[in-house]
Coordinates of C-alpha atoms and ligand atoms in Angstrom, one line a residue:
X1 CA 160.5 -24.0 -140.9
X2 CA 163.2 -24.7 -143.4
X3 CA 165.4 -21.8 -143.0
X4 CA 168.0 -24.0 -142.7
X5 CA 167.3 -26.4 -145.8
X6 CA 169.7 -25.1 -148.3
X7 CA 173.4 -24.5 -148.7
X8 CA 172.9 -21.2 -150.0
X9 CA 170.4 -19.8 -147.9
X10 CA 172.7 -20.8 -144.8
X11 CA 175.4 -19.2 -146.7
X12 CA 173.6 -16.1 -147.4
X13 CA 173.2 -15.3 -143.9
X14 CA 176.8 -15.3 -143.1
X15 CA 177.0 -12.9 -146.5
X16 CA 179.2 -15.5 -148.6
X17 CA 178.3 -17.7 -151.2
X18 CA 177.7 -21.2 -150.5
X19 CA 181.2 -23.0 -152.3
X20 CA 182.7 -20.9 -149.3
X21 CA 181.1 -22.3 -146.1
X22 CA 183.0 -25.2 -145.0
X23 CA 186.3 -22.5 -145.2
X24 CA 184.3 -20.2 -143.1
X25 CA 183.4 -22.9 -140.7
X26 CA 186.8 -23.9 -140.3
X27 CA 188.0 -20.3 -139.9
X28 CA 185.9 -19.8 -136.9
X29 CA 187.1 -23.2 -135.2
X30 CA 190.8 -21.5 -135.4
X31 CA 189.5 -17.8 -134.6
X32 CA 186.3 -18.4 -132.0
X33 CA 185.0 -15.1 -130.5
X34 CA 184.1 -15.6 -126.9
X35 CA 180.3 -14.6 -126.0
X36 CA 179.7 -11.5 -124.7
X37 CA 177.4 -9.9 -121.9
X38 CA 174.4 -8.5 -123.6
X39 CA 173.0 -5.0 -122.1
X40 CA 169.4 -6.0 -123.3
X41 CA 167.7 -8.6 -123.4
X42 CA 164.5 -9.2 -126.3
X43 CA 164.3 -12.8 -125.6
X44 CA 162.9 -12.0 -121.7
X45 CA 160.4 -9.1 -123.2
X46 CA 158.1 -11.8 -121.6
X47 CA 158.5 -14.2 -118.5
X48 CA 156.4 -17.4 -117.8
X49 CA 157.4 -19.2 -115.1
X50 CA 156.0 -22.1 -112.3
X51 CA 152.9 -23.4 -112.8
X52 CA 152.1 -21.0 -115.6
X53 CA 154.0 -22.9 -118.5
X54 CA 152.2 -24.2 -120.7
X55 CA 154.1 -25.9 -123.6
X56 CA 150.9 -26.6 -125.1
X57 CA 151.1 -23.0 -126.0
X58 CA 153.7 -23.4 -129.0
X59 CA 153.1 -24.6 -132.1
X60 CA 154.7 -27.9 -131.5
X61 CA 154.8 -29.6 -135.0
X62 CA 154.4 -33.5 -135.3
X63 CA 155.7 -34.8 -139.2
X64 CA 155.0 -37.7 -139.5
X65 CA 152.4 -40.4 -139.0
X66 CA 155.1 -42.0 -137.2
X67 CA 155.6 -39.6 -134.7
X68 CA 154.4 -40.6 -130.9
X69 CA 154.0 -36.6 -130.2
X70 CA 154.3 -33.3 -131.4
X71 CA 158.2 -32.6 -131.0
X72 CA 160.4 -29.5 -130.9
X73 CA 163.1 -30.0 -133.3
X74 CA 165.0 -27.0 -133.5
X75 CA 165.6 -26.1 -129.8
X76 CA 169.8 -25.7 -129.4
X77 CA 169.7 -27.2 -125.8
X78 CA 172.4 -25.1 -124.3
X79 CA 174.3 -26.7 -120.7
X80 CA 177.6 -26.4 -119.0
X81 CA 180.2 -29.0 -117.9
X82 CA 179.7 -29.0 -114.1
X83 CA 183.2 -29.9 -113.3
X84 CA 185.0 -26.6 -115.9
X85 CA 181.7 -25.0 -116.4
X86 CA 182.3 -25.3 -120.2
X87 CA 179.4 -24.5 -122.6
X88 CA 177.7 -27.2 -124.5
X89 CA 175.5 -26.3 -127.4
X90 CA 173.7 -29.2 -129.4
X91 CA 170.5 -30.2 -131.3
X92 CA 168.0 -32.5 -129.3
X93 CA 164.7 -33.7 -130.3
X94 CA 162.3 -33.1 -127.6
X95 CA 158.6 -34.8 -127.6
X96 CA 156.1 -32.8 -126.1
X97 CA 154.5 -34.7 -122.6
X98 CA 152.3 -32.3 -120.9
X99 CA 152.3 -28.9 -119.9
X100 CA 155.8 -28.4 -118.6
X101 CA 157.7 -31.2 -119.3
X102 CA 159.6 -33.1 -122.6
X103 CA 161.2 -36.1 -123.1
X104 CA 164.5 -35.8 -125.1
X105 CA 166.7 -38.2 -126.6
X106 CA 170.8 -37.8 -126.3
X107 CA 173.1 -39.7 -128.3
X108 CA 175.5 -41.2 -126.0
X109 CA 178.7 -41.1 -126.5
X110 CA 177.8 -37.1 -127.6
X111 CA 178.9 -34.5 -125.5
X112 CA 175.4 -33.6 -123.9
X113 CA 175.1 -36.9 -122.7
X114 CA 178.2 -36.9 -121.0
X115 CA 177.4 -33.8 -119.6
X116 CA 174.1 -35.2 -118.2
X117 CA 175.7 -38.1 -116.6
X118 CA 178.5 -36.4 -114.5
X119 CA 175.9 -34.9 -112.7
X120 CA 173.7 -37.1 -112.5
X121 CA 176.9 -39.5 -111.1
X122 CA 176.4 -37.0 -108.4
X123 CA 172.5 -37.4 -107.9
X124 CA 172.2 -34.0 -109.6
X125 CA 169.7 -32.8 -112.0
X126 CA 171.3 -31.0 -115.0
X127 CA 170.2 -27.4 -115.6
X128 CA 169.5 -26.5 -119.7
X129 CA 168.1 -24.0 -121.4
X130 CA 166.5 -24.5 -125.0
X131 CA 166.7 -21.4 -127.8
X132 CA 164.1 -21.2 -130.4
X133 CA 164.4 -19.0 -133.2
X134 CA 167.6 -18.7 -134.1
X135 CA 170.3 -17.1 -136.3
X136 CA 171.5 -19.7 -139.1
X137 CA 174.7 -19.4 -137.6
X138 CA 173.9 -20.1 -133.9
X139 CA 172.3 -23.7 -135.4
X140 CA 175.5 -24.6 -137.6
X141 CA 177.9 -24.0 -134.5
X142 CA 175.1 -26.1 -132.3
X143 CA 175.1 -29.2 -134.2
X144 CA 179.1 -29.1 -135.2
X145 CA 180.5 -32.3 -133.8
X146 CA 184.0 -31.2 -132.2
X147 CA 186.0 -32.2 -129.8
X148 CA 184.5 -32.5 -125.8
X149 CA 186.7 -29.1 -124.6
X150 CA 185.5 -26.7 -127.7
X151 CA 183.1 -24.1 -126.9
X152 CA 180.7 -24.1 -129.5
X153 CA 179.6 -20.4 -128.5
X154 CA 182.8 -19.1 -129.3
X155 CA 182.9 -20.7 -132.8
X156 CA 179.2 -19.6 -133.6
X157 CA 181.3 -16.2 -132.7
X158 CA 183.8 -16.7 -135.4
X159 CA 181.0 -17.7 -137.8
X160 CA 179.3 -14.3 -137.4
X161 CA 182.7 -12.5 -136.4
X162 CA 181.2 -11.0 -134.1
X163 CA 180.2 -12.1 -130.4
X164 CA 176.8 -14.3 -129.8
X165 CA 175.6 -11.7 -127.2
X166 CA 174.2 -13.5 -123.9
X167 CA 171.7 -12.7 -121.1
X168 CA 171.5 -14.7 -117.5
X169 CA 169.1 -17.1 -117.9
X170 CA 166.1 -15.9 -115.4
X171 CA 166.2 -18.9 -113.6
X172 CA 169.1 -21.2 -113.7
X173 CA 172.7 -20.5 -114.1
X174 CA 173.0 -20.4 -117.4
X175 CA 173.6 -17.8 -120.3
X176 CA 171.2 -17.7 -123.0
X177 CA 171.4 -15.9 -126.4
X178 CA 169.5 -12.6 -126.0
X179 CA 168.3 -12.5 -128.8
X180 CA 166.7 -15.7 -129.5
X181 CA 162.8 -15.8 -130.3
X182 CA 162.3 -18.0 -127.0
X183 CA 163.4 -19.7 -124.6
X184 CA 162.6 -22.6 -122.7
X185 CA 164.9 -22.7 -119.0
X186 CA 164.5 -26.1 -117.1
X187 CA 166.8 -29.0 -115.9
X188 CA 167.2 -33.1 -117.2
X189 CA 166.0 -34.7 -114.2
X190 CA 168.4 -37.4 -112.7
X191 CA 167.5 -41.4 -112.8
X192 CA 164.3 -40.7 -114.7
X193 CA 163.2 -42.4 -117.8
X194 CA 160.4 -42.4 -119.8
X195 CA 159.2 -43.7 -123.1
X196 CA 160.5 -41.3 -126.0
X197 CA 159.5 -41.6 -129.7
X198 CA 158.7 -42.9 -132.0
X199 CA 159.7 -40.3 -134.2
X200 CA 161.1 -40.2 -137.6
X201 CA 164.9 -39.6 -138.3
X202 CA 167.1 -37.7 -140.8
X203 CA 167.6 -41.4 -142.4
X204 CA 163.5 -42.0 -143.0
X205 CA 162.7 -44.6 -140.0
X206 CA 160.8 -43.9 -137.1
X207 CA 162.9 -44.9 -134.0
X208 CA 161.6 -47.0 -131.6
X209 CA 160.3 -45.5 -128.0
X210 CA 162.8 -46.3 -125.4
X211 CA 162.7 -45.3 -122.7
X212 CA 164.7 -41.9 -122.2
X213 CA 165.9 -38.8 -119.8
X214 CA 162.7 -36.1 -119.2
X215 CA 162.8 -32.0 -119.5
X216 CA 161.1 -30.7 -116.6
X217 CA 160.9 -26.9 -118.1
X218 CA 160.9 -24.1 -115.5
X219 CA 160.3 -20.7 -117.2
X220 CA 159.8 -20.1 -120.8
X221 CA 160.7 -16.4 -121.6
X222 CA 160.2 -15.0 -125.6
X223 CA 159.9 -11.8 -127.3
X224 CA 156.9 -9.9 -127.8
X225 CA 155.6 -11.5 -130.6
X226 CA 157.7 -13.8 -130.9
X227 CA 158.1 -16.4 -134.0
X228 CA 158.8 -19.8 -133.7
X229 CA 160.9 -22.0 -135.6
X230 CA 161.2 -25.7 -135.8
X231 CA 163.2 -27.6 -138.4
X232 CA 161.4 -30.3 -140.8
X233 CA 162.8 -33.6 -138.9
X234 CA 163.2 -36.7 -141.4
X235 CA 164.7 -37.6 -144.7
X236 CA 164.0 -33.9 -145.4
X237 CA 166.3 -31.1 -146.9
X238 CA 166.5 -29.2 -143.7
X239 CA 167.1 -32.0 -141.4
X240 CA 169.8 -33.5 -143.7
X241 CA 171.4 -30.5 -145.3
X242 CA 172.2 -28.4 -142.1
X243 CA 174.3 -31.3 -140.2
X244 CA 176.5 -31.9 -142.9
X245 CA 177.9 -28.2 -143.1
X246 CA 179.8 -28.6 -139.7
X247 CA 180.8 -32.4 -140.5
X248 CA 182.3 -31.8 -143.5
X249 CA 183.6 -29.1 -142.6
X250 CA 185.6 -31.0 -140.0
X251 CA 186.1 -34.3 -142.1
X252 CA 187.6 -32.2 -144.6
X253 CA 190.4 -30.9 -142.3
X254 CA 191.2 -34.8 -140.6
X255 CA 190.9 -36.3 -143.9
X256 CA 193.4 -33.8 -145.0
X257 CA 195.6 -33.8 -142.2
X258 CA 196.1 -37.5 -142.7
X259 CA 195.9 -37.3 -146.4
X260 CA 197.0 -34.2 -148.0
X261 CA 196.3 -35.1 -151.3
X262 CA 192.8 -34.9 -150.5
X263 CA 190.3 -32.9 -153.2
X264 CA 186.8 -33.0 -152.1
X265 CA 184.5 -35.2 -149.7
X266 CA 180.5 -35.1 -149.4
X267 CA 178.6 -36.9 -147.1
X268 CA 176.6 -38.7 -149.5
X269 CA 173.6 -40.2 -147.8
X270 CA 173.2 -40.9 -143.9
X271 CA 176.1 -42.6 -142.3
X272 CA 178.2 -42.7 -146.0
X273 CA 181.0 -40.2 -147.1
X274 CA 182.4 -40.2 -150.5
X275 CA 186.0 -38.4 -150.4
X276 CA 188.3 -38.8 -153.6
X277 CA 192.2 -38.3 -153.4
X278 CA 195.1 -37.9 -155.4
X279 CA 196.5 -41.3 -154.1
X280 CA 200.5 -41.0 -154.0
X281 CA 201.2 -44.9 -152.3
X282 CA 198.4 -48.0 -152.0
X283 CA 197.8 -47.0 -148.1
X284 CA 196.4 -43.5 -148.4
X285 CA 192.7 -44.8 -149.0
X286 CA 192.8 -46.5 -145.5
X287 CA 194.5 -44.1 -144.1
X288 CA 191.7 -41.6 -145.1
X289 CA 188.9 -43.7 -143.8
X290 CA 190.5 -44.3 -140.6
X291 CA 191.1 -40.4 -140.0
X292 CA 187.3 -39.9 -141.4
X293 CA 186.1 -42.3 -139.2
X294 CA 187.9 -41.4 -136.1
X295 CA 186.7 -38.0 -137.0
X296 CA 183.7 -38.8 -137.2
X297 CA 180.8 -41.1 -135.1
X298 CA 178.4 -41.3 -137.0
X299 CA 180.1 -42.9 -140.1
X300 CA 179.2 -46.2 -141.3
X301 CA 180.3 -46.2 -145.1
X302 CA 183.7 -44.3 -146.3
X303 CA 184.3 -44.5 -149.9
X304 CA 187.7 -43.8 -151.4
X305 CA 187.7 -43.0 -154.9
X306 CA 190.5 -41.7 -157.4
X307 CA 190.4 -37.5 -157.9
X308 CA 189.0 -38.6 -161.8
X309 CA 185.4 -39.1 -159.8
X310 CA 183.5 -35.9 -158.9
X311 CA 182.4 -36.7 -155.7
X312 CA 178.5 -35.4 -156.1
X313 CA 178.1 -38.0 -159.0
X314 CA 176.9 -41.1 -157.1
X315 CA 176.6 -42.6 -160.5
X316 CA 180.5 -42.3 -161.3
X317 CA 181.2 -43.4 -157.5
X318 CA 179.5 -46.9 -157.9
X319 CA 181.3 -46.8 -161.2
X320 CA 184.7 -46.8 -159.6
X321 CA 183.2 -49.2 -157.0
X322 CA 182.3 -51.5 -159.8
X323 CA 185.4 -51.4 -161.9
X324 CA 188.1 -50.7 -159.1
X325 CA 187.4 -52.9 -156.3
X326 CA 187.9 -56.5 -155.5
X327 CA 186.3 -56.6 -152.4
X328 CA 188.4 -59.6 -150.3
X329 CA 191.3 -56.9 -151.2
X330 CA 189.5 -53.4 -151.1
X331 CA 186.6 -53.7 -147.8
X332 CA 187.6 -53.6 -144.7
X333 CA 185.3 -54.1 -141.9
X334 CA 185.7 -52.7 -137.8
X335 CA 183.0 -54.8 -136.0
X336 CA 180.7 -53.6 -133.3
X337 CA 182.4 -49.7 -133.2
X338 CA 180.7 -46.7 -131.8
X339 CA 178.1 -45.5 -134.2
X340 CA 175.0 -43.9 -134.0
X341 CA 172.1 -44.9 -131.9
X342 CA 169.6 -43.8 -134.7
X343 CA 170.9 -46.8 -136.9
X344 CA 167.9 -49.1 -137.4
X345 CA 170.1 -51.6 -138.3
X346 CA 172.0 -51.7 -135.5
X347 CA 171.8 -55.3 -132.7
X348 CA 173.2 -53.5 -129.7
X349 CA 172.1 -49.5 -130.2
X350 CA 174.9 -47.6 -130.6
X351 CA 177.5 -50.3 -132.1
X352 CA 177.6 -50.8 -135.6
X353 CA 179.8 -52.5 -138.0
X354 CA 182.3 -50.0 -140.1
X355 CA 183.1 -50.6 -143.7
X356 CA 185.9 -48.9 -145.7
X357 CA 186.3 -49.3 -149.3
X358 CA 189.1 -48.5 -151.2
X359 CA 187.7 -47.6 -154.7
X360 CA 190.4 -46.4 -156.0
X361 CA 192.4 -47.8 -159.2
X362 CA 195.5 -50.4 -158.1
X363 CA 197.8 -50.0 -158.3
X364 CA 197.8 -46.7 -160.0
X365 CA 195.6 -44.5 -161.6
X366 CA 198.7 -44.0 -164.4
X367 CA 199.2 -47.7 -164.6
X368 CA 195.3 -49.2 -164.4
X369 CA 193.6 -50.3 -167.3
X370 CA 193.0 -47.2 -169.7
X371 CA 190.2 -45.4 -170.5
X372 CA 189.0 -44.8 -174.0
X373 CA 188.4 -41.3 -175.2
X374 CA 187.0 -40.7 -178.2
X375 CA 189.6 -38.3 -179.9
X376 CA 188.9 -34.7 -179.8
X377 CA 189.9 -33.4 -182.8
X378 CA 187.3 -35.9 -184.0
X379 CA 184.6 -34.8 -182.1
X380 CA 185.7 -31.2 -183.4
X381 CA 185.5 -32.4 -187.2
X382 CA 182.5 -33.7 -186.6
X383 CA 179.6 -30.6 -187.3
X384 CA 175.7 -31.7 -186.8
X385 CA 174.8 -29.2 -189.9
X386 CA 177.0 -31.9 -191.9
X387 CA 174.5 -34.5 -191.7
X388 CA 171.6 -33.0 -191.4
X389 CA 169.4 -29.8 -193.5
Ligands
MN401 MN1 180.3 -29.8 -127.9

């Protein structure tokens, strides 16, 4: 656990310093590497398969007194598009409920989930395969949130610059990364659903059980010895820090494309981005939170702020928010939008009100009240040793 719970560990294992990770990120979106064919294979050293799985085998962790089961947590579930046969990769909790089967939870609206329900339109069960124990890479391409057609295998490619080398799953249709630490090779069932959760979010509430899709898991192949990894789920550095590489990294490039004058933007807490500008006319902070949240599902709260704020200094954005806004002029609000089902909030799961803010000064920075400084050629007169022994 917590491999992934830094910037600058994740960074490290690509070989760059943190400050250039969202520029790598978005290098390998323009440049993917396909996968390639692996000639061996460490992740199928060993083969389990029928009625010798036993999931109770792992070391499923549970986190939280909260949590209805021991859950996996850092399985990429990897499926295919069964109309293109295009690759999926994504992060999905999955709750341990007896020997060979789990119950996961897909956001709808996400691309697995759409996946899942073309085939099971056609009465079809949807083959997957879970990898354990994987490269930091391999997990910042699986939870990127890009558009439905991008293969994220090709852009965990890029990220390495190298191919993610693949075996043939041993029995479904499916390539898996060879060198994974395990893997777990199965199929969603169609039209079932079973209670899921509770289980405590990246935002610090368990989520209620609902009733949810169920893993029945077919094989489970690993290396000799193999390790394996899970990821701290909750308000926890791992489970927050990872996402938001991949989601800034694509914020940054809509809010800029709308907004060029962009300087920096942080996902601040759960659901909330901060982004500050170099505002050139009074539109451009709408503007930005409309591209952010188009970009972006899962945003509740866009701040716009002035490039005078530092983004990471929460303290300076309520400032702005404080001194900058009237709010029957600066908020606007979309109503019942597509948001995340994880929002306890929420009336109707997965619709959520939307709130912009344009924190910025008005009309101008230039032209808005000014700021007192003290001078600085005072505060280089003034010498600490003149006052005191
Ligand atoms: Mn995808």
């Amino acid at each position: 656990m917590n491999c992934f719970a830094s910037r600058s560990r994740i960074a490290s294992s690509l070989g760059i310093p943190s400050g250039a990770l969202l520029a790598r990120f978005q290098e390998a979106l323009d440049n993917p590497i396909p996968p390639t064919e692996a000639s061996s294979a460490p992740v199928q050293e060993v083969v389990i398969e029928g009625d010798s799985v036993d999931l109770g085998r792992l070391p499923l962790m549970r986190y939280h007194d909260t949590d209805a089961a021991p859950y996996v947590t850092a399985g990429i579930v990897i499926a295919k598009d069964p109309d293109t046969g295009a690759y999926n990769l994504s992060f999905n909790r999955m709750m341990l409920k007896d020997r060979n089967r789990l119950g996961i939870f897909m956001t709808v609206g996400k691309h697995l989930n759409e996946i899942y329900s073309r085939a099971e339109e056609r009465g079809e069960a949807l083959p997957i395969v879970v990898s354990l124990g994987n490269h930091p890479a391999w997990a910042i391409g699986a939870c990127m949130i890009g558009p439905y057609q991008v293969e994220e295998p090709g852009v965990i490619g890029g990220l390495m610059k190298r191919p993610l080398e693949m075996v043939p799953a041993r029995t479904a249709d499916l390539l898996v990364p060879a060198r994974a630490e395990i893997v777990l090779e199965g199929e969603i069932e169609p039209f079932t659903r079973e209670m899921e959760g509770s289980f405590t979010e990246f935002h610090g509430y368990a989520t209620r059980p609902r009733e949810r899709q169920v893993v029945r898991v077919r094989a489970v192949t690993h290396r000799r010895g193999a390790v394996y990894q899970d990821l701290v789920g909750g308000a926890h550095r791992e489970h927050l820090v990872l996402p938001t590489v991949p989601m800034e990294a694509n914020l940054e490039r809509a809010v800029r494309g709308a907004v060029p004058s962009l300087k920096a933007l942080r996902i601040a807490a759960p659901f909330c981005l901060v982004a500050s500008i170099r505002k050139g006319h009074p539109g451009q902070p709408k503007t930005a939170a409309l591209a952010a949240f188009g970009a972006e599902l899962y945003l509740k709260q866009v701040i716009v702020v002035d490039d005078d704020i530092d983004v990471s200094d929460l303290s300076r954005v309520l400032w702005a928010m404080a001194t900058r806004c009237q709010w029957s002029r600066d908020a606007f609000v979309i109503p019942d939008a597509p948001g995340s089902s994880l929002d306890p909030s929420a009336v109707t799961e997965g619709l959520v009100d939307k709130v912009g803010i344009d924190a910025t000064a008005k009309p101008t920075l230039e032209s808005f009240s000014p700021r007192g400084k003290i001078p600085p050629e005072v505060l280089s007169r003034m010498k600490l040793e003149d006052y005191l022994d």
